[in-house]
GROMACS .gro file of C-alpha atoms in nm:
model
  506
    1MET     CA    1   7.416  -8.818  -2.479
    2SER     CA    2   7.789  -8.799  -2.421
    3THR     CA    3   8.055  -8.972  -2.617
    4ASN     CA    4   8.348  -9.130  -2.440
    5THR     CA    5   8.621  -8.978  -2.650
    6VAL     CA    6   8.972  -8.895  -2.544
    7PHE     CA    7   9.173  -8.619  -2.700
    8ASP     CA    8   9.505  -8.734  -2.846
    9SER     CA    9   9.770  -8.463  -2.889
   10SER     CA   10  10.040  -8.695  -3.026
   11SER     CA   11   9.961  -8.609  -3.390
   12ILE     CA   12   9.991  -8.233  -3.333
   13LYS     CA   13  10.313  -8.053  -3.419
   14LYS     CA   14  10.341  -7.843  -3.106
   15GLY     CA   15  10.624  -7.617  -3.229
   16PRO     CA   16  10.447  -7.446  -3.524
   17LEU     CA   17  10.120  -7.432  -3.332
   18LEU     CA   18  10.275  -7.258  -3.030
   19PHE     CA   19  10.478  -7.026  -3.254
   20VAL     CA   20  10.165  -6.894  -3.424
   21LEU     CA   21   9.981  -6.848  -3.096
   22ILE     CA   22  10.275  -6.683  -2.918
   23VAL     CA   23  10.341  -6.435  -3.202
   24GLY     CA   24   9.973  -6.341  -3.198
   25ALA     CA   25   9.981  -6.300  -2.819
   26PHE     CA   26  10.303  -6.097  -2.837
   27VAL     CA   27  10.152  -5.851  -3.085
   28ALA     CA   28   9.833  -5.822  -2.878
   29VAL     CA   29  10.014  -5.762  -2.547
   30LEU     CA   30  10.263  -5.523  -2.709
   31ASN     CA   31   9.975  -5.321  -2.848
   32GLN     CA   32   9.828  -5.286  -2.498
   33THR     CA   33  10.124  -5.078  -2.375
   34ILE     CA   34  10.236  -4.875  -2.677
   35MET     CA   35   9.995  -4.588  -2.606
   36SER     CA   36  10.140  -4.480  -2.271
   37VAL     CA   37  10.445  -4.304  -2.420
   38ALA     CA   38  10.248  -4.167  -2.715
   39LEU     CA   39   9.975  -3.993  -2.512
   40PRO     CA   40  10.153  -3.652  -2.484
   41HIS     CA   41  10.195  -3.637  -2.863
   42LEU     CA   42   9.832  -3.737  -2.923
   43MET     CA   43   9.708  -3.473  -2.677
   44VAL     CA   44   9.878  -3.206  -2.888
   45GLU     CA   45   9.770  -3.346  -3.225
   46PHE     CA   46   9.402  -3.386  -3.132
   47SER     CA   47   9.389  -3.091  -2.888
   48ILE     CA   48   9.253  -3.300  -2.601
   49GLU     CA   49   9.309  -3.308  -2.226
   50ALA     CA   50   9.499  -3.585  -2.046
   51SER     CA   51   9.176  -3.718  -1.893
   52VAL     CA   52   9.035  -3.771  -2.243
   53ALA     CA   53   9.353  -3.914  -2.395
   54GLN     CA   54   9.379  -4.164  -2.107
   55TRP     CA   55   9.077  -4.345  -2.251
   56LEU     CA   56   9.307  -4.497  -2.513
   57THR     CA   57   9.456  -4.710  -2.234
   58THR     CA   58   9.164  -4.718  -1.988
   59GLY     CA   59   8.917  -4.817  -2.259
   60TYR     CA   60   9.149  -5.091  -2.381
   61MET     CA   61   9.175  -5.229  -2.028
   62LEU     CA   62   8.799  -5.210  -1.980
   63VAL     CA   63   8.715  -5.407  -2.295
   64ASN     CA   64   8.978  -5.668  -2.206
   65GLY     CA   65   8.842  -5.703  -1.853
   66VAL     CA   66   8.483  -5.738  -1.973
   67LEU     CA   67   8.562  -5.985  -2.251
   68ILE     CA   68   8.804  -6.224  -2.078
   69PRO     CA   69   8.539  -6.388  -1.853
   70ILE     CA   70   8.340  -6.478  -2.165
   71THR     CA   71   8.640  -6.659  -2.319
   72ALA     CA   72   8.573  -6.969  -2.107
   73TYR     CA   73   8.245  -7.014  -2.296
   74LEU     CA   74   8.399  -6.924  -2.633
   75MET     CA   75   8.684  -7.174  -2.590
   76GLN     CA   76   8.433  -7.454  -2.535
   77ARG     CA   77   8.189  -7.344  -2.806
   78PHE     CA   78   8.431  -7.284  -3.096
   79THR     CA   79   8.736  -7.466  -3.227
   80THR     CA   80   9.084  -7.340  -3.150
   81ARG     CA   81   9.142  -7.226  -3.508
   82GLU     CA   82   8.802  -7.058  -3.542
   83LEU     CA   83   8.841  -6.863  -3.220
   84PHE     CA   84   9.204  -6.759  -3.274
   85GLN     CA   85   9.156  -6.650  -3.634
   86SER     CA   86   8.837  -6.461  -3.546
   87ALA     CA   87   9.018  -6.283  -3.261
   88MET     CA   88   9.309  -6.189  -3.489
   89VAL     CA   89   9.075  -6.065  -3.764
   90ILE     CA   90   8.896  -5.842  -3.511
   91PHE     CA   91   9.231  -5.721  -3.382
   92LEU     CA   92   9.353  -5.651  -3.737
   93GLY     CA   93   9.036  -5.458  -3.819
   94GLY     CA   94   9.084  -5.237  -3.515
   95THR     CA   95   9.449  -5.182  -3.603
   96ILE     CA   96   9.366  -5.072  -3.959
   97LEU     CA   97   9.099  -4.833  -3.831
   98ALA     CA   98   9.341  -4.684  -3.575
   99ALA     CA   99   9.612  -4.638  -3.839
  100MET     CA  100   9.366  -4.448  -4.063
  101ALA     CA  101   9.210  -4.241  -3.783
  102ASN     CA  102   9.181  -3.868  -3.853
  103SER     CA  103   9.012  -3.789  -3.521
  104PHE     CA  104   9.047  -3.899  -3.160
  105GLU     CA  105   8.703  -4.062  -3.164
  106ILE     CA  106   8.794  -4.291  -3.455
  107LEU     CA  107   9.129  -4.375  -3.295
  108LEU     CA  108   8.950  -4.470  -2.972
  109VAL     CA  109   8.702  -4.692  -3.157
  110GLY     CA  110   8.995  -4.864  -3.330
  111ARG     CA  111   9.162  -4.925  -2.995
  112LEU     CA  112   8.844  -5.073  -2.846
  113ILE     CA  113   8.805  -5.309  -3.143
  114GLN     CA  114   9.168  -5.413  -3.101
  115ALA     CA  115   9.100  -5.489  -2.736
  116ALA     CA  116   8.801  -5.706  -2.826
  117GLY     CA  117   9.028  -5.933  -3.029
  118ALA     CA  118   9.328  -5.919  -2.796
  119GLY     CA  119   9.123  -6.014  -2.490
  120ILE     CA  120   9.056  -6.359  -2.635
  121ILE     CA  121   9.410  -6.448  -2.741
  122MET     CA  122   9.598  -6.485  -2.411
  123PRO     CA  123   9.343  -6.707  -2.229
  124LEU     CA  124   9.319  -6.918  -2.545
  125LEU     CA  125   9.697  -6.962  -2.560
  126MET     CA  126   9.717  -7.070  -2.196
  127ASN     CA  127   9.428  -7.312  -2.243
  128VAL     CA  128   9.601  -7.472  -2.543
  129ILE     CA  129   9.914  -7.532  -2.335
  130LEU     CA  130   9.711  -7.691  -2.055
  131THR     CA  131   9.550  -7.917  -2.314
  132ILE     CA  132   9.849  -8.039  -2.515
  133PHE     CA  133  10.105  -8.069  -2.234
  134PRO     CA  134  10.079  -8.292  -1.926
  135PRO     CA  135  10.131  -8.112  -1.590
  136ASP     CA  136  10.496  -8.217  -1.557
  137LYS     CA  137  10.585  -8.068  -1.899
  138ARG     CA  138  10.403  -7.737  -1.884
  139GLY     CA  139  10.674  -7.532  -1.715
  140VAL     CA  140  10.893  -7.478  -2.022
  141ALA     CA  141  10.592  -7.408  -2.245
  142MET     CA  142  10.449  -7.154  -2.000
  143GLY     CA  143  10.797  -7.003  -1.968
  144VAL     CA  144  10.802  -6.938  -2.341
  145VAL     CA  145  10.453  -6.788  -2.315
  146GLY     CA  146  10.597  -6.555  -2.054
  147LEU     CA  147  10.790  -6.387  -2.336
  148ALA     CA  148  10.463  -6.256  -2.475
  149ILE     CA  149  10.314  -6.163  -2.138
  150VAL     CA  150  10.615  -5.979  -1.994
  151PHE     CA  151  10.866  -5.909  -2.269
  152ALA     CA  152  10.617  -5.727  -2.493
  153PRO     CA  153  10.515  -5.457  -2.242
  154ALA     CA  154  10.878  -5.424  -2.132
  155VAL     CA  155  11.005  -5.337  -2.481
  156GLY     CA  156  10.692  -5.142  -2.572
  157PRO     CA  157  10.809  -4.809  -2.424
  158ALA     CA  158  11.145  -4.833  -2.603
  159ILE     CA  159  10.982  -4.909  -2.938
  160THR     CA  160  10.721  -4.637  -2.894
  161GLY     CA  161  10.981  -4.385  -2.780
  162TYR     CA  162  11.187  -4.445  -3.094
  163VAL     CA  163  10.885  -4.431  -3.324
  164MET     CA  164  10.758  -4.109  -3.169
  165GLU     CA  165  11.094  -3.939  -3.215
  166GLU     CA  166  11.152  -4.054  -3.573
  167TYR     CA  167  10.809  -4.117  -3.728
  168SER     CA  168  10.436  -4.049  -3.696
  169TRP     CA  169  10.229  -4.217  -3.424
  170ARG     CA  170  10.043  -4.396  -3.704
  171THR     CA  171  10.358  -4.599  -3.770
  172MET     CA  172  10.293  -4.793  -3.448
  173PHE     CA  173   9.972  -4.930  -3.594
  174GLN     CA  174  10.094  -4.956  -3.954
  175ALA     CA  175  10.383  -5.180  -3.846
  176ILE     CA  176  10.143  -5.417  -3.668
  177ILE     CA  177   9.914  -5.466  -3.971
  178PRO     CA  178  10.141  -5.697  -4.179
  179VAL     CA  179  10.240  -5.898  -3.871
  180ALA     CA  180   9.877  -5.956  -3.771
  181ALA     CA  181   9.787  -6.049  -4.130
  182LEU     CA  182  10.077  -6.296  -4.146
  183VAL     CA  183   9.967  -6.458  -3.819
  184ILE     CA  184   9.616  -6.508  -3.959
  185ILE     CA  185   9.758  -6.678  -4.271
  186LEU     CA  186   9.996  -6.899  -4.071
  187ALA     CA  187   9.711  -6.998  -3.839
  188HIS     CA  188   9.523  -7.138  -4.136
  189PHE     CA  189   9.807  -7.379  -4.214
  190TYR     CA  190   9.957  -7.460  -3.875
  191LEU     CA  191   9.691  -7.407  -3.609
  192LYS     CA  192   9.512  -7.729  -3.523
  193ASN     CA  193   9.214  -7.791  -3.303
  194VAL     CA  194   9.348  -7.919  -2.974
  195ALA     CA  195   9.048  -8.014  -2.764
  196GLU     CA  196   8.705  -8.168  -2.774
  197ARG     CA  197   8.437  -7.924  -2.873
  198LEU     CA  198   8.162  -7.875  -2.616
  199TYR     CA  199   7.831  -7.706  -2.675
  200PRO     CA  200   7.750  -7.538  -2.343
  201LYS     CA  201   7.446  -7.318  -2.311
  202LEU     CA  202   7.535  -6.950  -2.298
  203ASP     CA  203   7.479  -6.813  -1.948
  204VAL     CA  204   7.317  -6.485  -2.050
  205TRP     CA  205   7.263  -6.357  -1.696
  206GLY     CA  206   7.620  -6.448  -1.608
  207MET     CA  207   7.746  -6.257  -1.912
  208ILE     CA  208   7.541  -5.947  -1.821
  209LEU     CA  209   7.645  -5.952  -1.456
  210SER     CA  210   8.013  -6.015  -1.533
  211THR     CA  211   8.018  -5.735  -1.790
  212ILE     CA  212   7.868  -5.487  -1.546
  213GLY     CA  213   8.066  -5.615  -1.248
  214PHE     CA  214   8.415  -5.642  -1.392
  215GLY     CA  215   8.363  -5.340  -1.615
  216MET     CA  216   8.255  -5.111  -1.330
  217VAL     CA  217   8.523  -5.237  -1.090
  218ILE     CA  218   8.803  -5.186  -1.344
  219TYR     CA  219   8.661  -4.847  -1.445
  220GLY     CA  220   8.623  -4.736  -1.084
  221PHE     CA  221   8.976  -4.830  -0.987
  222SER     CA  222   9.124  -4.682  -1.305
  223LYS     CA  223   8.953  -4.346  -1.236
  224ALA     CA  224   9.026  -4.343  -0.862
  225GLY     CA  225   9.389  -4.255  -0.924
  226SER     CA  226   9.303  -3.931  -1.103
  227LEU     CA  227   8.967  -3.836  -0.949
  228GLY     CA  228   9.020  -3.955  -0.590
  229TRP     CA  229   8.848  -4.229  -0.391
  230SER     CA  230   8.572  -4.001  -0.259
  231ASN     CA  231   8.466  -3.888  -0.607
  232THR     CA  232   8.099  -3.971  -0.673
  233GLU     CA  233   8.174  -4.131  -1.009
  234VAL     CA  234   8.436  -4.357  -0.850
  235VAL     CA  235   8.217  -4.452  -0.551
  236VAL     CA  236   7.914  -4.531  -0.769
  237SER     CA  237   8.121  -4.733  -1.017
  238LEU     CA  238   8.286  -4.942  -0.745
  239THR     CA  239   7.958  -4.995  -0.559
  240VAL     CA  240   7.771  -5.108  -0.870
  241GLY     CA  241   8.065  -5.327  -0.970
  242ILE     CA  242   8.106  -5.496  -0.631
  243VAL     CA  243   7.731  -5.559  -0.591
  244SER     CA  244   7.712  -5.699  -0.946
  245LEU     CA  245   8.007  -5.931  -0.880
  246ALA     CA  246   7.849  -6.051  -0.556
  247VAL     CA  247   7.529  -6.139  -0.742
  248PHE     CA  248   7.738  -6.288  -1.024
  249THR     CA  249   7.920  -6.516  -0.777
  250TRP     CA  250   7.591  -6.635  -0.624
  251GLN     CA  251   7.440  -6.690  -0.968
  252GLN     CA  252   7.744  -6.877  -1.103
  253LEU     CA  253   7.748  -7.122  -0.812
  254ARG     CA  254   7.384  -7.209  -0.887
  255ALA     CA  255   7.402  -7.217  -1.268
  256LYS     CA  256   7.409  -7.552  -1.451
  257SER     CA  257   7.633  -7.409  -1.725
  258PRO     CA  258   7.819  -7.121  -1.555
  259LEU     CA  259   8.000  -6.860  -1.760
  260LEU     CA  260   8.292  -6.887  -1.517
  261ASP     CA  261   8.296  -7.204  -1.309
  262LEU     CA  262   8.398  -7.060  -0.973
  263ARG     CA  263   8.420  -7.411  -0.830
  264ALA     CA  264   8.781  -7.389  -0.948
  265PHE     CA  265   8.846  -7.205  -0.621
  266LYS     CA  266   8.779  -7.520  -0.419
  267TYR     CA  267   9.125  -7.634  -0.533
  268ASN     CA  268   9.354  -7.487  -0.269
  269MET     CA  269   9.667  -7.428  -0.478
  270PHE     CA  270   9.468  -7.257  -0.753
  271SER     CA  271   9.311  -7.027  -0.493
  272LEU     CA  272   9.645  -6.954  -0.323
  273THR     CA  273   9.835  -6.882  -0.645
  274THR     CA  274   9.550  -6.660  -0.766
  275ILE     CA  275   9.586  -6.447  -0.452
  276ILE     CA  276   9.965  -6.437  -0.497
  277ASN     CA  277   9.915  -6.334  -0.860
  278ILE     CA  278   9.721  -6.027  -0.742
  279ALA     CA  279  10.027  -5.915  -0.543
  280VAL     CA  280  10.263  -6.012  -0.827
  281THR     CA  281  10.067  -5.812  -1.086
  282MET     CA  282  10.073  -5.502  -0.866
  283VAL     CA  283  10.448  -5.542  -0.811
  284MET     CA  284  10.505  -5.575  -1.186
  285TYR     CA  285  10.317  -5.253  -1.260
  286ALA     CA  286  10.567  -5.050  -1.054
  287ASP     CA  287  10.833  -5.041  -1.325
  288MET     CA  288  10.577  -5.001  -1.602
  289MET     CA  289  10.432  -4.683  -1.450
  290LEU     CA  290  10.642  -4.531  -1.170
  291LEU     CA  291  10.984  -4.553  -1.331
  292PRO     CA  292  10.885  -4.376  -1.658
  293LEU     CA  293  10.715  -4.102  -1.453
  294TYR     CA  294  11.030  -4.049  -1.247
  295LEU     CA  295  11.261  -4.052  -1.548
  296GLN     CA  296  11.057  -3.823  -1.772
  297ASN     CA  297  10.876  -3.590  -1.531
  298ALA     CA  298  11.131  -3.554  -1.252
  299ARG     CA  299  11.459  -3.608  -1.435
  300GLY     CA  300  11.385  -3.481  -1.785
  301TYR     CA  301  11.483  -3.794  -1.976
  302THR     CA  302  11.321  -3.852  -2.314
  303ALA     CA  303  11.067  -4.127  -2.381
  304LEU     CA  304  11.332  -4.317  -2.575
  305GLU     CA  305  11.587  -4.292  -2.291
  306SER     CA  306  11.322  -4.405  -2.046
  307GLY     CA  307  11.231  -4.704  -2.259
  308MET     CA  308  11.593  -4.800  -2.323
  309LEU     CA  309  11.662  -4.814  -1.949
  310MET     CA  310  11.411  -5.098  -1.914
  311LEU     CA  311  11.527  -5.283  -2.226
  312PRO     CA  312  11.827  -5.477  -2.080
  313GLY     CA  313  11.607  -5.613  -1.803
  314ALA     CA  314  11.346  -5.716  -2.059
  315LEU     CA  315  11.606  -5.900  -2.266
  316LEU     CA  316  11.740  -6.083  -1.960
  317MET     CA  317  11.386  -6.168  -1.861
  318ALA     CA  318  11.327  -6.314  -2.206
  319LEU     CA  319  11.628  -6.541  -2.165
  320MET     CA  320  11.529  -6.646  -1.815
  321MET     CA  321  11.160  -6.726  -1.866
  322PRO     CA  322  11.220  -7.063  -2.040
  323VAL     CA  323  11.494  -7.138  -1.784
  324SER     CA  324  11.255  -7.074  -1.496
  325GLY     CA  325  11.007  -7.301  -1.676
  326LYS     CA  326  11.259  -7.585  -1.678
  327LEU     CA  327  11.338  -7.525  -1.312
  328PHE     CA  328  10.966  -7.532  -1.236
  329ASP     CA  329  10.923  -7.869  -1.408
  330ARG     CA  330  11.207  -8.006  -1.196
  331PHE     CA  331  11.170  -7.836  -0.857
  332GLY     CA  332  10.819  -7.688  -0.847
  333ALA     CA  333  10.709  -7.330  -0.786
  334LYS     CA  334  10.768  -7.278  -0.412
  335TRP     CA  335  11.141  -7.200  -0.398
  336LEU     CA  336  11.143  -7.029  -0.735
  337SER     CA  337  10.876  -6.796  -0.604
  338ILE     CA  338  11.053  -6.736  -0.273
  339VAL     CA  339  11.393  -6.664  -0.431
  340GLY     CA  340  11.237  -6.449  -0.705
  341MET     CA  341  11.032  -6.251  -0.453
  342ILE     CA  342  11.339  -6.187  -0.235
  343ILE     CA  343  11.537  -6.058  -0.535
  344THR     CA  344  11.246  -5.842  -0.649
  345ILE     CA  345  11.182  -5.697  -0.303
  346GLY     CA  346  11.553  -5.631  -0.249
  347THR     CA  347  11.592  -5.443  -0.576
  348THR     CA  348  11.264  -5.254  -0.525
  349ILE     CA  349  11.397  -5.127  -0.193
  350GLY     CA  350  11.665  -4.960  -0.406
  351PHE     CA  351  11.392  -4.733  -0.547
  352VAL     CA  352  11.251  -4.600  -0.218
  353ASN     CA  353  11.526  -4.336  -0.179
  354LEU     CA  354  11.542  -4.182  -0.527
  355THR     CA  355  11.676  -3.828  -0.559
  356ASP     CA  356  11.720  -3.573  -0.837
  357SER     CA  357  12.077  -3.699  -0.882
  358THR     CA  358  12.033  -4.077  -0.874
  359SER     CA  359  12.257  -4.213  -1.150
  360TYR     CA  360  12.119  -4.365  -1.468
  361ASN     CA  361  12.344  -4.671  -1.424
  362TYR     CA  362  12.210  -4.732  -1.072
  363LEU     CA  363  11.852  -4.720  -1.201
  364LEU     CA  364  11.948  -4.955  -1.485
  365LEU     CA  365  12.103  -5.204  -1.240
  366MET     CA  366  11.807  -5.201  -1.000
  367SER     CA  367  11.550  -5.224  -1.280
  368THR     CA  368  11.733  -5.517  -1.439
  369GLY     CA  369  11.752  -5.692  -1.100
  370ARG     CA  370  11.377  -5.657  -1.058
  371ARG     CA  371  11.321  -5.819  -1.396
  372ILE     CA  372  11.546  -6.112  -1.307
  373GLY     CA  373  11.353  -6.170  -0.986
  374MET     CA  374  11.015  -6.151  -1.160
  375ALA     CA  375  11.128  -6.394  -1.430
  376LEU     CA  376  11.174  -6.659  -1.163
  377PHE     CA  377  10.820  -6.653  -1.028
  378LEU     CA  378  10.575  -6.502  -1.279
  379MET     CA  379  10.484  -6.808  -1.487
  380PRO     CA  380  10.568  -7.078  -1.227
  381ILE     CA  381  10.311  -6.932  -0.985
  382THR     CA  382  10.038  -6.927  -1.251
  383THR     CA  383  10.127  -7.273  -1.380
  384ALA     CA  384  10.133  -7.426  -1.030
  385GLY     CA  385   9.774  -7.321  -0.972
  386LEU     CA  386   9.641  -7.422  -1.312
  387ASN     CA  387   9.813  -7.761  -1.288
  388GLN     CA  388   9.586  -7.860  -1.000
  389LEU     CA  389   9.265  -7.809  -1.196
  390PRO     CA  390   9.099  -8.105  -1.369
  391ALA     CA  391   9.098  -8.078  -1.746
  392ARG     CA  392   8.732  -7.978  -1.767
  393LEU     CA  393   8.815  -7.659  -1.574
  394ASN     CA  394   9.112  -7.555  -1.790
  395ALA     CA  395   8.915  -7.297  -1.989
  396HIS     CA  396   8.752  -7.158  -1.676
  397GLY     CA  397   9.083  -7.154  -1.486
  398THR     CA  398   9.267  -6.958  -1.754
  399ALA     CA  399   8.977  -6.713  -1.789
  400ILE     CA  400   8.964  -6.661  -1.410
  401SER     CA  401   9.342  -6.617  -1.390
  402ASN     CA  402   9.354  -6.360  -1.670
  403THR     CA  403   9.049  -6.172  -1.538
  404ILE     CA  404   9.203  -6.149  -1.190
  405LYS     CA  405   9.522  -6.007  -1.342
  406GLN     CA  406   9.326  -5.741  -1.533
  407VAL     CA  407   9.146  -5.636  -1.215
  408ALA     CA  408   9.471  -5.644  -1.016
  409GLY     CA  409   9.634  -5.427  -1.281
  410ALA     CA  410   9.359  -5.167  -1.249
  411ILE     CA  411   9.376  -5.180  -0.868
  412GLY     CA  412   9.755  -5.161  -0.868
  413THR     CA  413   9.766  -4.867  -1.106
  414SER     CA  414   9.506  -4.665  -0.913
  415LEU     CA  415   9.668  -4.751  -0.580
  416LEU     CA  416  10.011  -4.635  -0.695
  417VAL     CA  417   9.874  -4.318  -0.852
  418THR     CA  418   9.675  -4.240  -0.538
  419VAL     CA  419   9.973  -4.295  -0.308
  420MET     CA  420  10.203  -4.096  -0.536
  421THR     CA  421   9.972  -3.795  -0.583
  422SER     CA  422   9.856  -3.768  -0.221
  423SER     CA  423  10.210  -3.814  -0.091
  424THR     CA  424  10.341  -3.555  -0.336
  425LYS     CA  425  10.087  -3.300  -0.211
  426THR     CA  426  10.181  -3.373   0.150
  427HIS     CA  427  10.554  -3.337   0.087
  428LEU     CA  428  10.499  -3.017  -0.114
  429THR     CA  429  10.288  -2.866   0.165
  430ASP     CA  430  10.553  -2.959   0.424
  431ALA     CA  431  10.827  -2.803   0.209
  432MET     CA  432  10.629  -2.479   0.172
  433VAL     CA  433  10.565  -2.461   0.547
  434THR     CA  434  10.933  -2.525   0.624
  435SER     CA  435  11.050  -2.256   0.381
  436GLY     CA  436  10.780  -2.011   0.494
  437THR     CA  437  10.656  -1.946   0.140
  438GLN     CA  438  10.306  -1.965  -0.007
  439THR     CA  439  10.422  -2.030  -0.362
  440ALA     CA  440  10.593  -2.357  -0.446
  441SER     CA  441  10.906  -2.330  -0.656
  442LYS     CA  442  10.981  -2.566  -0.944
  443GLU     CA  443  11.254  -2.727  -0.736
  444MET     CA  444  11.009  -2.791  -0.452
  445MET     CA  445  10.761  -2.954  -0.688
  446VAL     CA  446  11.027  -3.180  -0.840
  447HIS     CA  447  11.149  -3.292  -0.496
  448ALA     CA  448  10.792  -3.350  -0.375
  449ASN     CA  449  10.716  -3.553  -0.686
  450ILE     CA  450  11.024  -3.772  -0.631
  451GLN     CA  451  10.931  -3.828  -0.267
  452GLY     CA  452  10.579  -3.925  -0.374
  453ILE     CA  453  10.725  -4.182  -0.614
  454ASN     CA  454  10.951  -4.311  -0.333
  455ASP     CA  455  10.646  -4.363  -0.110
  456ALA     CA  456  10.465  -4.550  -0.389
  457TYR     CA  457  10.766  -4.781  -0.426
  458LEU     CA  458  10.755  -4.841  -0.050
  459VAL     CA  459  10.396  -4.961  -0.086
  460ILE     CA  460  10.514  -5.196  -0.363
  461VAL     CA  461  10.773  -5.338  -0.121
  462GLY     CA  462  10.494  -5.407   0.128
  463ILE     CA  463  10.281  -5.582  -0.135
  464GLY     CA  464  10.585  -5.787  -0.238
  465VAL     CA  465  10.638  -5.898   0.122
  466ILE     CA  466  10.277  -6.024   0.132
  467GLY     CA  467  10.346  -6.224  -0.184
  468LEU     CA  468  10.667  -6.360  -0.032
  469VAL     CA  469  10.494  -6.478   0.288
  470LEU     CA  470  10.218  -6.650   0.090
  471SER     CA  471  10.478  -6.821  -0.132
  472PHE     CA  472  10.594  -7.030   0.163
  473PHE     CA  473  10.257  -7.208   0.154
  474ILE     CA  474  10.289  -7.323  -0.208
  475LYS     CA  475  10.298  -7.703  -0.238
  476SER     CA  476  10.336  -7.950  -0.521
  477VAL     CA  477   9.996  -8.107  -0.583
  478LYS     CA  478   9.854  -8.355  -0.829
  479GLN     CA  479   9.599  -8.265  -1.093
  480GLY     CA  480   9.251  -8.271  -0.946
  481GLU     CA  481   8.984  -8.512  -1.058
  482GLU     CA  482   8.612  -8.448  -1.048
  483GLU     CA  483   8.385  -8.708  -0.894
  484GLY     CA  484   8.209  -8.918  -1.152
  485VAL     CA  485   8.441  -8.812  -1.433
  486LYS     CA  486   8.652  -9.077  -1.595
  487MET     CA  487   8.999  -8.944  -1.678
  488SER     CA  488   9.241  -9.063  -1.944
  489ALA     CA  489   9.578  -9.183  -1.818
  490SER     CA  490   9.786  -8.960  -2.044
  491HIS     CA  491   9.655  -8.604  -2.023
  492LYS     CA  492   9.372  -8.650  -1.773
  493VAL     CA  493   9.113  -8.529  -2.020
  494PRO     CA  494   8.752  -8.599  -1.918
  495ALA     CA  495   8.620  -8.901  -2.102
  496GLY     CA  496   8.269  -8.771  -2.138
  497ILE     CA  497   8.133  -8.442  -2.013
  498GLY     CA  498   7.807  -8.290  -2.130
  499HIS     CA  499   7.763  -8.308  -2.506
  500ALA     CA  500   8.128  -8.339  -2.606
  501LYS     CA  501   8.205  -8.408  -2.966
  502LYS     CA  502   8.535  -8.539  -3.091
  503LEU     CA  503   8.727  -8.310  -3.325
  504LYS     CA  504   8.953  -8.390  -3.609
  505ASN     CA  505   9.290  -8.215  -3.597
  506THR     CA  506   9.221  -7.994  -3.892
   0.00000   0.00000   0.00000
């Protein structure tokens, strides 16, 4: 029997609540990227190959990708405070274990535990915003959330580069421990429950299929870049993953209590912005991966110098995210997306003709321009799609959105690596044929590597153009309403779905 209760957010102090959630999300997202710069040092310390060390990032991505689809169920089953504090405790436990690790295996386990907690935090944060803000007020709030999503990975390389030059790699984890502990304490005092608590039945088959499907797809794409697309391990992983996801989709559309309610895709703006977000995520990964490779491998810059080059753009992005949120609330996402895409594409074109003498200041200018462009469209595109969903699909919408981004990140990374490596080999072979030598010189290899990176950036330009074209179809739409569901006038929260139980804000 359902109770016709309506959630009232007027008694909640939104500022402290969002502060706690955003700090937790910032720490979690920052932690996701700190390993990339540290891998060379860890390979030496633990005497491991690059393919083994890469599991510190690949494994983190895998656990995130597997866990995020389950967050839709968790957000309905547990209270906001219970779920957030549990996620942060898990994250803290993994961080402590990683800081104490005396072997690669223990460090990897610590990273995987961290990922289990971190995977819950971002979808939960986005769901809270959808719950406590009406659609016409979400832009600014989502803009502030963008600080955690984009600013953290942008400053991560600079922070890691400094730490690796001055301190031990353990310092990266040791510095996170007191922050995570403080967030857990603050959550006890300031984090309130912000939605009605539902008691859906756990879709066990959906959980199994999503774990296999998303896990294998992300693993397959992440390994394709290094092993090649024809590698048996890659082919088997992708085949199993795609088949599992096909069965998962069929099963979810038939389930009474689906793990991920894929009916969210019947809302056209949510579907369109989800597709655009795939392109956007791939475009964003260009700076995070290609630029550090060019700076450190081809130009000989240090990890710190590489990270510092991206820092000004990250700071500008931080300032612009709330501004783009305000602009979204006033003008909508369409023209913000179009203008942002044009700026991003234009500045990315500046990276398709890199040489071994391209100036540091030029790279700084182009990188900063890309960040300004991305700040205009990243959160508005996501918010525009989620705004169309009825309130009962908020948890599912945020879980779908974050899962798609994880998969797009894996696809984007493997695509760029594949293009870069194959193109580098082609250019190196051509250079050897032209010079009439059978042994490649160091200069030849550097030039071939730079040309491979240029070709990868050209692919990014093409993906950006696809995102730009699709952005012209974005429209301002009203929040959807399910048939037979009575909606409240204020926040359009379902008045009685399933076995909802009203929560006290404690």
